[in-house]
Amino acid sequence: MAYDLKMRVWRGDASGGALGDYVVPVETGEVVLDAIHRLQATQAGDLAVRWNCKAGKCGSCSAEINGRPRLMCMTRLSDFAEDETVTVTPMRTFPVIRDLVTDVSYNYEKAKQVPAVSLQPPDADGKRRMMQSDVARGQEFRKCIECFLCQNVCHVIRDHEDNKKAYAGPRFFLRYAELDMHPLDTEDRRKVTQDVAGLGMCNITKCCTEVCPEGIKITDNAIIPMKERVVDRKYDPVVWLGEKIFRRGDRASRTEV
């Protein structure tokens, strides 16, 4: 059954913009991205919107729909009353390029800071083995489609632009956890997760988990375990004593020179 959908869509660029009011004919069973495409085809040919798969797997069509960060392709119009106005705005945490398209390059810069995987040598028969439970745990982390909705809702950078230099955000805490928990990886990422990625700035409000379209338990299965690992290392008396001896020896060698 067809009906007319009332929409408010943000139009503008980095210099500013405003919400535009539209009435778009839609069909029962469609999603918000369908309505945006019809709007683009019939009334606003210059509307900028990022999308690709239309199946909830590429993470491209992230936006804020009635104030909630969601994928437009996975948000059904049936979630709203037919007489309700659906408002679509760009993700707030990232700079606007134009209309609904934001500059998410911040995330790619943070990805470069994650130390690469460093696997231990294979067994004598040339194979590497790991427990099925470890495989399953890592598989959850790899479900991430990089929609960056978790980054968008994280108040550490959403409300504090200055924090971006020192804070990687939940998507990359997920990546640090995936690699650090890999049983065959030899790289210890706990120090860099704390000092470079800013894990300590996260106060585990779980807002990132709530908006994840893949249902990844980012907070419970990645961030909290990584915090525990970092604390174990930082307050391990053996590690503390070793670092203290190392620093003392380093000062002594500099004095002798």
PDB file of C-alpha atoms in Angstrom, residues 3-253:
ATOM      1  CA  TYR A   3       1.262   6.491   1.144  1.00  0.00           C
ATOM      2  CA  ASP A   4       2.946   9.896   1.368  1.00  0.00           C
ATOM      3  CA  LEU A   5       5.817  10.065   3.840  1.00  0.00           C
ATOM      4  CA  LYS A   6       6.667  13.371   5.453  1.00  0.00           C
ATOM      5  CA  MET A   7      10.451  13.781   5.674  1.00  0.00           C
ATOM      6  CA  ARG A   8      12.901  16.338   6.976  1.00  0.00           C
ATOM      7  CA  VAL A   9      16.368  15.935   5.472  1.00  0.00           C
ATOM      8  CA  TRP A  10      19.448  17.950   6.338  1.00  0.00           C
ATOM      9  CA  ARG A  11      20.837  19.862   3.360  1.00  0.00           C
ATOM     10  CA  GLY A  12      24.095  21.771   3.432  1.00  0.00           C
ATOM     11  CA  ASP A  13      27.872  21.487   3.586  1.00  0.00           C
ATOM     12  CA  ALA A  14      30.802  22.350   5.844  1.00  0.00           C
ATOM     13  CA  SER A  15      29.817  26.015   5.842  1.00  0.00           C
ATOM     14  CA  GLY A  16      26.334  25.321   7.196  1.00  0.00           C
ATOM     15  CA  GLY A  17      22.879  24.122   6.255  1.00  0.00           C
ATOM     16  CA  ALA A  18      19.331  23.452   7.396  1.00  0.00           C
ATOM     17  CA  LEU A  19      16.584  20.861   7.392  1.00  0.00           C
ATOM     18  CA  GLY A  20      14.416  20.722   4.273  1.00  0.00           C
ATOM     19  CA  ASP A  21      10.800  19.528   4.335  1.00  0.00           C
ATOM     20  CA  TYR A  22       9.635  16.998   1.739  1.00  0.00           C
ATOM     21  CA  VAL A  23       6.706  14.700   1.023  1.00  0.00           C
ATOM     22  CA  VAL A  24       7.808  11.467  -0.628  1.00  0.00           C
ATOM     23  CA  PRO A  25       5.555   8.688  -1.991  1.00  0.00           C
ATOM     24  CA  VAL A  26       6.596   5.339  -0.510  1.00  0.00           C
ATOM     25  CA  GLU A  27       5.410   1.732  -0.434  1.00  0.00           C
ATOM     26  CA  THR A  28       4.739  -0.558   2.499  1.00  0.00           C
ATOM     27  CA  GLY A  29       7.798  -2.684   3.264  1.00  0.00           C
ATOM     28  CA  GLU A  30      10.360  -0.099   2.161  1.00  0.00           C
ATOM     29  CA  VAL A  31      13.257   1.257   4.206  1.00  0.00           C
ATOM     30  CA  VAL A  32      14.463   4.804   4.830  1.00  0.00           C
ATOM     31  CA  LEU A  33      17.127   4.472   2.118  1.00  0.00           C
ATOM     32  CA  ASP A  34      14.354   3.711  -0.419  1.00  0.00           C
ATOM     33  CA  ALA A  35      12.654   6.962   0.535  1.00  0.00           C
ATOM     34  CA  ILE A  36      15.935   8.869   0.273  1.00  0.00           C
ATOM     35  CA  HIS A  37      16.572   7.411  -3.197  1.00  0.00           C
ATOM     36  CA  ARG A  38      13.063   8.343  -4.351  1.00  0.00           C
ATOM     37  CA  LEU A  39      13.528  11.843  -2.971  1.00  0.00           C
ATOM     38  CA  GLN A  40      16.825  12.062  -4.830  1.00  0.00           C
ATOM     39  CA  ALA A  41      15.238  10.816  -8.070  1.00  0.00           C
ATOM     40  CA  THR A  42      12.136  13.011  -8.031  1.00  0.00           C
ATOM     41  CA  GLN A  43      12.719  16.185  -6.027  1.00  0.00           C
ATOM     42  CA  ALA A  44      16.353  16.658  -4.952  1.00  0.00           C
ATOM     43  CA  GLY A  45      18.651  15.427  -7.686  1.00  0.00           C
ATOM     44  CA  ASP A  46      21.689  17.008  -6.024  1.00  0.00           C
ATOM     45  CA  LEU A  47      21.119  15.303  -2.650  1.00  0.00           C
ATOM     46  CA  ALA A  48      24.390  13.716  -1.527  1.00  0.00           C
ATOM     47  CA  VAL A  49      24.102  10.355   0.218  1.00  0.00           C
ATOM     48  CA  ARG A  50      26.625   7.561   0.721  1.00  0.00           C
ATOM     49  CA  TRP A  51      25.436   3.978   0.180  1.00  0.00           C
ATOM     50  CA  ASN A  52      26.540   0.758  -1.491  1.00  0.00           C
ATOM     51  CA  CYS A  53      25.100  -2.685  -0.709  1.00  0.00           C
ATOM     52  CA  LYS A  54      21.600  -1.802   0.611  1.00  0.00           C
ATOM     53  CA  ALA A  55      21.828  -5.003   2.650  1.00  0.00           C
ATOM     54  CA  GLY A  56      23.327  -3.916   5.973  1.00  0.00           C
ATOM     55  CA  LYS A  57      26.783  -5.272   5.149  1.00  0.00           C
ATOM     56  CA  CYS A  58      28.857  -2.369   3.810  1.00  0.00           C
ATOM     57  CA  GLY A  59      28.220   0.188   6.570  1.00  0.00           C
ATOM     58  CA  SER A  60      28.064   3.069   4.086  1.00  0.00           C
ATOM     59  CA  CYS A  61      24.602   4.543   4.711  1.00  0.00           C
ATOM     60  CA  SER A  62      25.045   5.520   8.359  1.00  0.00           C
ATOM     61  CA  ALA A  63      22.971   8.512   9.430  1.00  0.00           C
ATOM     62  CA  GLU A  64      20.865   9.760  12.316  1.00  0.00           C
ATOM     63  CA  ILE A  65      17.174   8.973  11.911  1.00  0.00           C
ATOM     64  CA  ASN A  66      14.881  10.831  14.277  1.00  0.00           C
ATOM     65  CA  GLY A  67      17.968  11.456  16.384  1.00  0.00           C
ATOM     66  CA  ARG A  68      19.090   7.818  16.594  1.00  0.00           C
ATOM     67  CA  PRO A  69      22.234   6.673  14.729  1.00  0.00           C
ATOM     68  CA  ARG A  70      21.180   3.867  12.369  1.00  0.00           C
ATOM     69  CA  LEU A  71      21.800   2.355   8.940  1.00  0.00           C
ATOM     70  CA  MET A  72      19.263   3.802   6.517  1.00  0.00           C
ATOM     71  CA  CYS A  73      19.053   0.507   4.626  1.00  0.00           C
ATOM     72  CA  MET A  74      18.138  -1.411   7.789  1.00  0.00           C
ATOM     73  CA  THR A  75      15.595   1.057   9.172  1.00  0.00           C
ATOM     74  CA  ARG A  76      12.114   0.069   8.026  1.00  0.00           C
ATOM     75  CA  LEU A  77       9.467   2.703   7.422  1.00  0.00           C
ATOM     76  CA  SER A  78       7.075   0.446   9.319  1.00  0.00           C
ATOM     77  CA  ASP A  79       9.017   1.425  12.462  1.00  0.00           C
ATOM     78  CA  PHE A  80       7.275   4.803  12.200  1.00  0.00           C
ATOM     79  CA  ALA A  81       3.611   5.780  12.069  1.00  0.00           C
ATOM     80  CA  GLU A  82       2.426   6.750   8.569  1.00  0.00           C
ATOM     81  CA  ASP A  83       1.623  10.268   9.757  1.00  0.00           C
ATOM     82  CA  GLU A  84       4.978  10.645  11.548  1.00  0.00           C
ATOM     83  CA  THR A  85       7.697  12.896  10.158  1.00  0.00           C
ATOM     84  CA  VAL A  86      10.966  11.039   9.592  1.00  0.00           C
ATOM     85  CA  THR A  87      14.017  13.264  10.079  1.00  0.00           C
ATOM     86  CA  VAL A  88      17.341  12.226   8.532  1.00  0.00           C
ATOM     87  CA  THR A  89      20.551  14.027   9.441  1.00  0.00           C
ATOM     88  CA  PRO A  90      24.270  13.219   8.982  1.00  0.00           C
ATOM     89  CA  MET A  91      26.366  11.621  11.736  1.00  0.00           C
ATOM     90  CA  ARG A  92      27.150  14.382  14.205  1.00  0.00           C
ATOM     91  CA  THR A  93      30.618  13.304  15.311  1.00  0.00           C
ATOM     92  CA  PHE A  94      32.263  13.714  11.907  1.00  0.00           C
ATOM     93  CA  PRO A  95      32.641  16.809   9.706  1.00  0.00           C
ATOM     94  CA  VAL A  96      29.962  17.244   7.050  1.00  0.00           C
ATOM     95  CA  ILE A  97      31.096  17.112   3.437  1.00  0.00           C
ATOM     96  CA  ARG A  98      27.664  17.652   1.930  1.00  0.00           C
ATOM     97  CA  ASP A  99      24.110  16.794   2.940  1.00  0.00           C
ATOM     98  CA  LEU A 100      24.155  13.304   4.505  1.00  0.00           C
ATOM     99  CA  VAL A 101      27.789  12.549   3.652  1.00  0.00           C
ATOM    100  CA  THR A 102      30.379  13.002   6.390  1.00  0.00           C
ATOM    101  CA  ASP A 103      34.171  12.864   6.421  1.00  0.00           C
ATOM    102  CA  VAL A 104      35.050   9.678   8.320  1.00  0.00           C
ATOM    103  CA  SER A 105      38.780   9.768   7.504  1.00  0.00           C
ATOM    104  CA  TYR A 106      39.500  10.156  11.235  1.00  0.00           C
ATOM    105  CA  ASN A 107      38.765   6.453  11.545  1.00  0.00           C
ATOM    106  CA  TYR A 108      41.257   5.466   8.863  1.00  0.00           C
ATOM    107  CA  GLU A 109      43.968   7.499  10.553  1.00  0.00           C
ATOM    108  CA  LYS A 110      43.278   5.651  13.805  1.00  0.00           C
ATOM    109  CA  ALA A 111      43.413   2.326  11.950  1.00  0.00           C
ATOM    110  CA  LYS A 112      46.992   3.091  10.920  1.00  0.00           C
ATOM    111  CA  GLN A 113      48.027   3.245  14.591  1.00  0.00           C
ATOM    112  CA  VAL A 114      46.995  -0.347  15.354  1.00  0.00           C
ATOM    113  CA  PRO A 115      50.104  -2.593  15.428  1.00  0.00           C
ATOM    114  CA  ALA A 116      49.872  -5.274  12.758  1.00  0.00           C
ATOM    115  CA  VAL A 117      49.384  -8.934  13.530  1.00  0.00           C
ATOM    116  CA  SER A 118      52.591 -10.847  14.341  1.00  0.00           C
ATOM    117  CA  LEU A 119      51.979 -14.603  14.324  1.00  0.00           C
ATOM    118  CA  GLN A 120      54.202 -17.105  16.060  1.00  0.00           C
ATOM    119  CA  PRO A 121      56.014 -19.673  13.870  1.00  0.00           C
ATOM    120  CA  PRO A 122      53.876 -22.606  12.654  1.00  0.00           C
ATOM    121  CA  ASP A 123      54.106 -26.055  14.223  1.00  0.00           C
ATOM    122  CA  ALA A 124      56.538 -28.681  12.936  1.00  0.00           C
ATOM    123  CA  ASP A 125      54.011 -29.825  10.317  1.00  0.00           C
ATOM    124  CA  GLY A 126      53.659 -26.286   8.947  1.00  0.00           C
ATOM    125  CA  LYS A 127      50.231 -25.652  10.475  1.00  0.00           C
ATOM    126  CA  ARG A 128      48.993 -23.312  13.185  1.00  0.00           C
ATOM    127  CA  ARG A 129      46.417 -24.487  15.687  1.00  0.00           C
ATOM    128  CA  MET A 130      44.075 -22.719  18.075  1.00  0.00           C
ATOM    129  CA  MET A 131      41.105 -23.678  20.244  1.00  0.00           C
ATOM    130  CA  GLN A 132      37.625 -23.413  18.750  1.00  0.00           C
ATOM    131  CA  SER A 133      36.589 -21.094  21.587  1.00  0.00           C
ATOM    132  CA  ASP A 134      39.324 -18.653  20.523  1.00  0.00           C
ATOM    133  CA  VAL A 135      38.140 -18.874  16.918  1.00  0.00           C
ATOM    134  CA  ALA A 136      34.567 -18.093  17.965  1.00  0.00           C
ATOM    135  CA  ARG A 137      35.616 -15.115  20.095  1.00  0.00           C
ATOM    136  CA  GLY A 138      37.632 -13.573  17.281  1.00  0.00           C
ATOM    137  CA  GLN A 139      34.832 -14.191  14.802  1.00  0.00           C
ATOM    138  CA  GLU A 140      32.515 -11.895  16.719  1.00  0.00           C
ATOM    139  CA  PHE A 141      35.045  -9.056  16.476  1.00  0.00           C
ATOM    140  CA  ARG A 142      35.443  -9.570  12.725  1.00  0.00           C
ATOM    141  CA  LYS A 143      31.722  -9.063  12.145  1.00  0.00           C
ATOM    142  CA  CYS A 144      32.322  -5.287  12.244  1.00  0.00           C
ATOM    143  CA  ILE A 145      31.192  -3.613   8.982  1.00  0.00           C
ATOM    144  CA  GLU A 146      32.819  -0.265   9.861  1.00  0.00           C
ATOM    145  CA  CYS A 147      29.616   1.739   9.746  1.00  0.00           C
ATOM    146  CA  PHE A 148      31.225   3.868  12.493  1.00  0.00           C
ATOM    147  CA  LEU A 149      27.936   4.264  14.331  1.00  0.00           C
ATOM    148  CA  CYS A 150      29.735   3.234  17.530  1.00  0.00           C
ATOM    149  CA  GLN A 151      32.274   5.980  16.927  1.00  0.00           C
ATOM    150  CA  ASN A 152      29.464   8.430  16.250  1.00  0.00           C
ATOM    151  CA  VAL A 153      27.706   7.859  19.577  1.00  0.00           C
ATOM    152  CA  CYS A 154      30.845   7.742  21.731  1.00  0.00           C
ATOM    153  CA  HIS A 155      30.549  10.921  23.789  1.00  0.00           C
ATOM    154  CA  VAL A 156      34.321  11.073  24.347  1.00  0.00           C
ATOM    155  CA  ILE A 157      34.703  12.363  20.777  1.00  0.00           C
ATOM    156  CA  ARG A 158      31.094  13.302  19.978  1.00  0.00           C
ATOM    157  CA  ASP A 159      31.092  16.033  22.602  1.00  0.00           C
ATOM    158  CA  HIS A 160      34.834  16.747  22.793  1.00  0.00           C
ATOM    159  CA  GLU A 161      36.520  17.342  19.440  1.00  0.00           C
ATOM    160  CA  ASP A 162      39.909  17.841  21.104  1.00  0.00           C
ATOM    161  CA  ASN A 163      39.919  14.227  22.289  1.00  0.00           C
ATOM    162  CA  LYS A 164      40.192  12.834  18.773  1.00  0.00           C
ATOM    163  CA  LYS A 165      43.986  13.100  18.718  1.00  0.00           C
ATOM    164  CA  ALA A 166      44.367  10.853  21.753  1.00  0.00           C
ATOM    165  CA  TYR A 167      41.357   8.552  21.424  1.00  0.00           C
ATOM    166  CA  ALA A 168      40.798   5.679  18.978  1.00  0.00           C
ATOM    167  CA  GLY A 169      37.201   4.911  19.878  1.00  0.00           C
ATOM    168  CA  PRO A 170      35.173   1.710  20.284  1.00  0.00           C
ATOM    169  CA  ARG A 171      35.613   0.434  16.741  1.00  0.00           C
ATOM    170  CA  PHE A 172      39.384   0.289  17.230  1.00  0.00           C
ATOM    171  CA  PHE A 173      39.254  -0.951  20.797  1.00  0.00           C
ATOM    172  CA  LEU A 174      37.474  -3.852  19.139  1.00  0.00           C
ATOM    173  CA  ARG A 175      40.417  -4.265  16.771  1.00  0.00           C
ATOM    174  CA  TYR A 176      43.011  -4.019  19.550  1.00  0.00           C
ATOM    175  CA  ALA A 177      41.081  -6.649  21.503  1.00  0.00           C
ATOM    176  CA  GLU A 178      40.768  -8.941  18.504  1.00  0.00           C
ATOM    177  CA  LEU A 179      44.523  -8.955  17.944  1.00  0.00           C
ATOM    178  CA  ASP A 180      45.600  -8.953  21.582  1.00  0.00           C
ATOM    179  CA  MET A 181      43.349 -11.921  22.368  1.00  0.00           C
ATOM    180  CA  HIS A 182      44.512 -13.893  19.347  1.00  0.00           C
ATOM    181  CA  PRO A 183      46.277 -16.958  20.814  1.00  0.00           C
ATOM    182  CA  LEU A 184      48.837 -17.106  17.995  1.00  0.00           C
ATOM    183  CA  ASP A 185      49.799 -13.417  17.984  1.00  0.00           C
ATOM    184  CA  THR A 186      53.036 -12.431  19.720  1.00  0.00           C
ATOM    185  CA  GLU A 187      52.571  -8.628  19.886  1.00  0.00           C
ATOM    186  CA  ASP A 188      51.669  -7.123  23.268  1.00  0.00           C
ATOM    187  CA  ARG A 189      49.304  -4.236  22.535  1.00  0.00           C
ATOM    188  CA  ARG A 190      48.284  -3.395  26.079  1.00  0.00           C
ATOM    189  CA  LYS A 191      50.635  -0.451  26.513  1.00  0.00           C
ATOM    190  CA  VAL A 192      49.847   1.115  23.134  1.00  0.00           C
ATOM    191  CA  THR A 193      46.121   0.600  23.764  1.00  0.00           C
ATOM    192  CA  GLN A 194      46.434   2.685  26.906  1.00  0.00           C
ATOM    193  CA  ASP A 195      49.026   5.260  25.856  1.00  0.00           C
ATOM    194  CA  VAL A 196      48.205   5.784  22.168  1.00  0.00           C
ATOM    195  CA  ALA A 197      44.590   4.667  21.751  1.00  0.00           C
ATOM    196  CA  GLY A 198      43.354   6.250  24.996  1.00  0.00           C
ATOM    197  CA  LEU A 199      41.482   3.247  26.384  1.00  0.00           C
ATOM    198  CA  GLY A 200      41.382   4.826  29.835  1.00  0.00           C
ATOM    199  CA  MET A 201      39.162   7.638  28.545  1.00  0.00           C
ATOM    200  CA  CYS A 202      36.318   5.187  27.878  1.00  0.00           C
ATOM    201  CA  ASN A 203      33.901   4.973  30.815  1.00  0.00           C
ATOM    202  CA  ILE A 204      31.927   2.010  29.398  1.00  0.00           C
ATOM    203  CA  THR A 205      28.487   3.584  29.000  1.00  0.00           C
ATOM    204  CA  LYS A 206      27.669   0.847  26.434  1.00  0.00           C
ATOM    205  CA  CYS A 207      26.175   3.313  23.952  1.00  0.00           C
ATOM    206  CA  CYS A 208      28.450   1.828  21.273  1.00  0.00           C
ATOM    207  CA  THR A 209      27.044  -1.654  21.867  1.00  0.00           C
ATOM    208  CA  GLU A 210      23.470  -0.370  21.713  1.00  0.00           C
ATOM    209  CA  VAL A 211      23.808   1.003  18.169  1.00  0.00           C
ATOM    210  CA  CYS A 212      25.905  -1.790  16.611  1.00  0.00           C
ATOM    211  CA  PRO A 213      23.874  -3.203  13.684  1.00  0.00           C
ATOM    212  CA  GLU A 214      25.831  -6.475  13.886  1.00  0.00           C
ATOM    213  CA  GLY A 215      24.990  -6.982  17.553  1.00  0.00           C
ATOM    214  CA  ILE A 216      28.652  -7.109  18.620  1.00  0.00           C
ATOM    215  CA  LYS A 217      29.024  -6.835  22.383  1.00  0.00           C
ATOM    216  CA  ILE A 218      31.734  -4.195  22.044  1.00  0.00           C
ATOM    217  CA  THR A 219      31.744  -3.163  25.687  1.00  0.00           C
ATOM    218  CA  ASP A 220      31.413  -6.519  27.421  1.00  0.00           C
ATOM    219  CA  ASN A 221      33.556  -8.650  25.113  1.00  0.00           C
ATOM    220  CA  ALA A 222      36.228  -6.192  23.935  1.00  0.00           C
ATOM    221  CA  ILE A 223      36.557  -2.966  25.922  1.00  0.00           C
ATOM    222  CA  ILE A 224      36.137  -4.313  29.459  1.00  0.00           C
ATOM    223  CA  PRO A 225      38.472  -7.305  28.876  1.00  0.00           C
ATOM    224  CA  MET A 226      41.082  -4.959  27.367  1.00  0.00           C
ATOM    225  CA  LYS A 227      40.810  -2.656  30.367  1.00  0.00           C
ATOM    226  CA  GLU A 228      41.377  -5.663  32.621  1.00  0.00           C
ATOM    227  CA  ARG A 229      44.416  -6.715  30.594  1.00  0.00           C
ATOM    228  CA  VAL A 230      45.889  -3.215  30.725  1.00  0.00           C
ATOM    229  CA  VAL A 231      45.374  -2.995  34.503  1.00  0.00           C
ATOM    230  CA  ASP A 232      46.884  -6.454  35.021  1.00  0.00           C
ATOM    231  CA  ARG A 233      50.027  -5.333  33.239  1.00  0.00           C
ATOM    232  CA  LYS A 234      50.230  -1.858  34.711  1.00  0.00           C
ATOM    233  CA  TYR A 235      49.869  -3.004  38.312  1.00  0.00           C
ATOM    234  CA  ASP A 236      51.698  -6.327  38.049  1.00  0.00           C
ATOM    235  CA  PRO A 237      54.431  -6.047  40.737  1.00  0.00           C
ATOM    236  CA  VAL A 238      56.913  -7.983  38.599  1.00  0.00           C
ATOM    237  CA  VAL A 239      56.352  -5.649  35.627  1.00  0.00           C
ATOM    238  CA  TRP A 240      56.524  -2.596  37.904  1.00  0.00           C
ATOM    239  CA  LEU A 241      59.835  -3.760  39.449  1.00  0.00           C
ATOM    240  CA  GLY A 242      61.301  -4.646  36.043  1.00  0.00           C
ATOM    241  CA  GLU A 243      60.480  -1.224  34.609  1.00  0.00           C
ATOM    242  CA  LYS A 244      61.877   0.500  37.694  1.00  0.00           C
ATOM    243  CA  ILE A 245      65.171  -1.444  37.434  1.00  0.00           C
ATOM    244  CA  PHE A 246      65.331  -0.753  33.702  1.00  0.00           C
ATOM    245  CA  ARG A 247      64.837   2.990  34.210  1.00  0.00           C
ATOM    246  CA  ARG A 248      67.455   3.033  36.985  1.00  0.00           C
ATOM    247  CA  GLY A 249      69.949   1.197  34.753  1.00  0.00           C
ATOM    248  CA  ASP A 250      69.210   3.557  31.878  1.00  0.00           C
ATOM    249  CA  ARG A 251      69.883   6.603  34.084  1.00  0.00           C
ATOM    250  CA  ALA A 252      73.111   5.065  35.308  1.00  0.00           C
ATOM    251  CA  SER A 253      74.388   4.429  31.781  1.00  0.00           C
TER     252      SER A 253
END
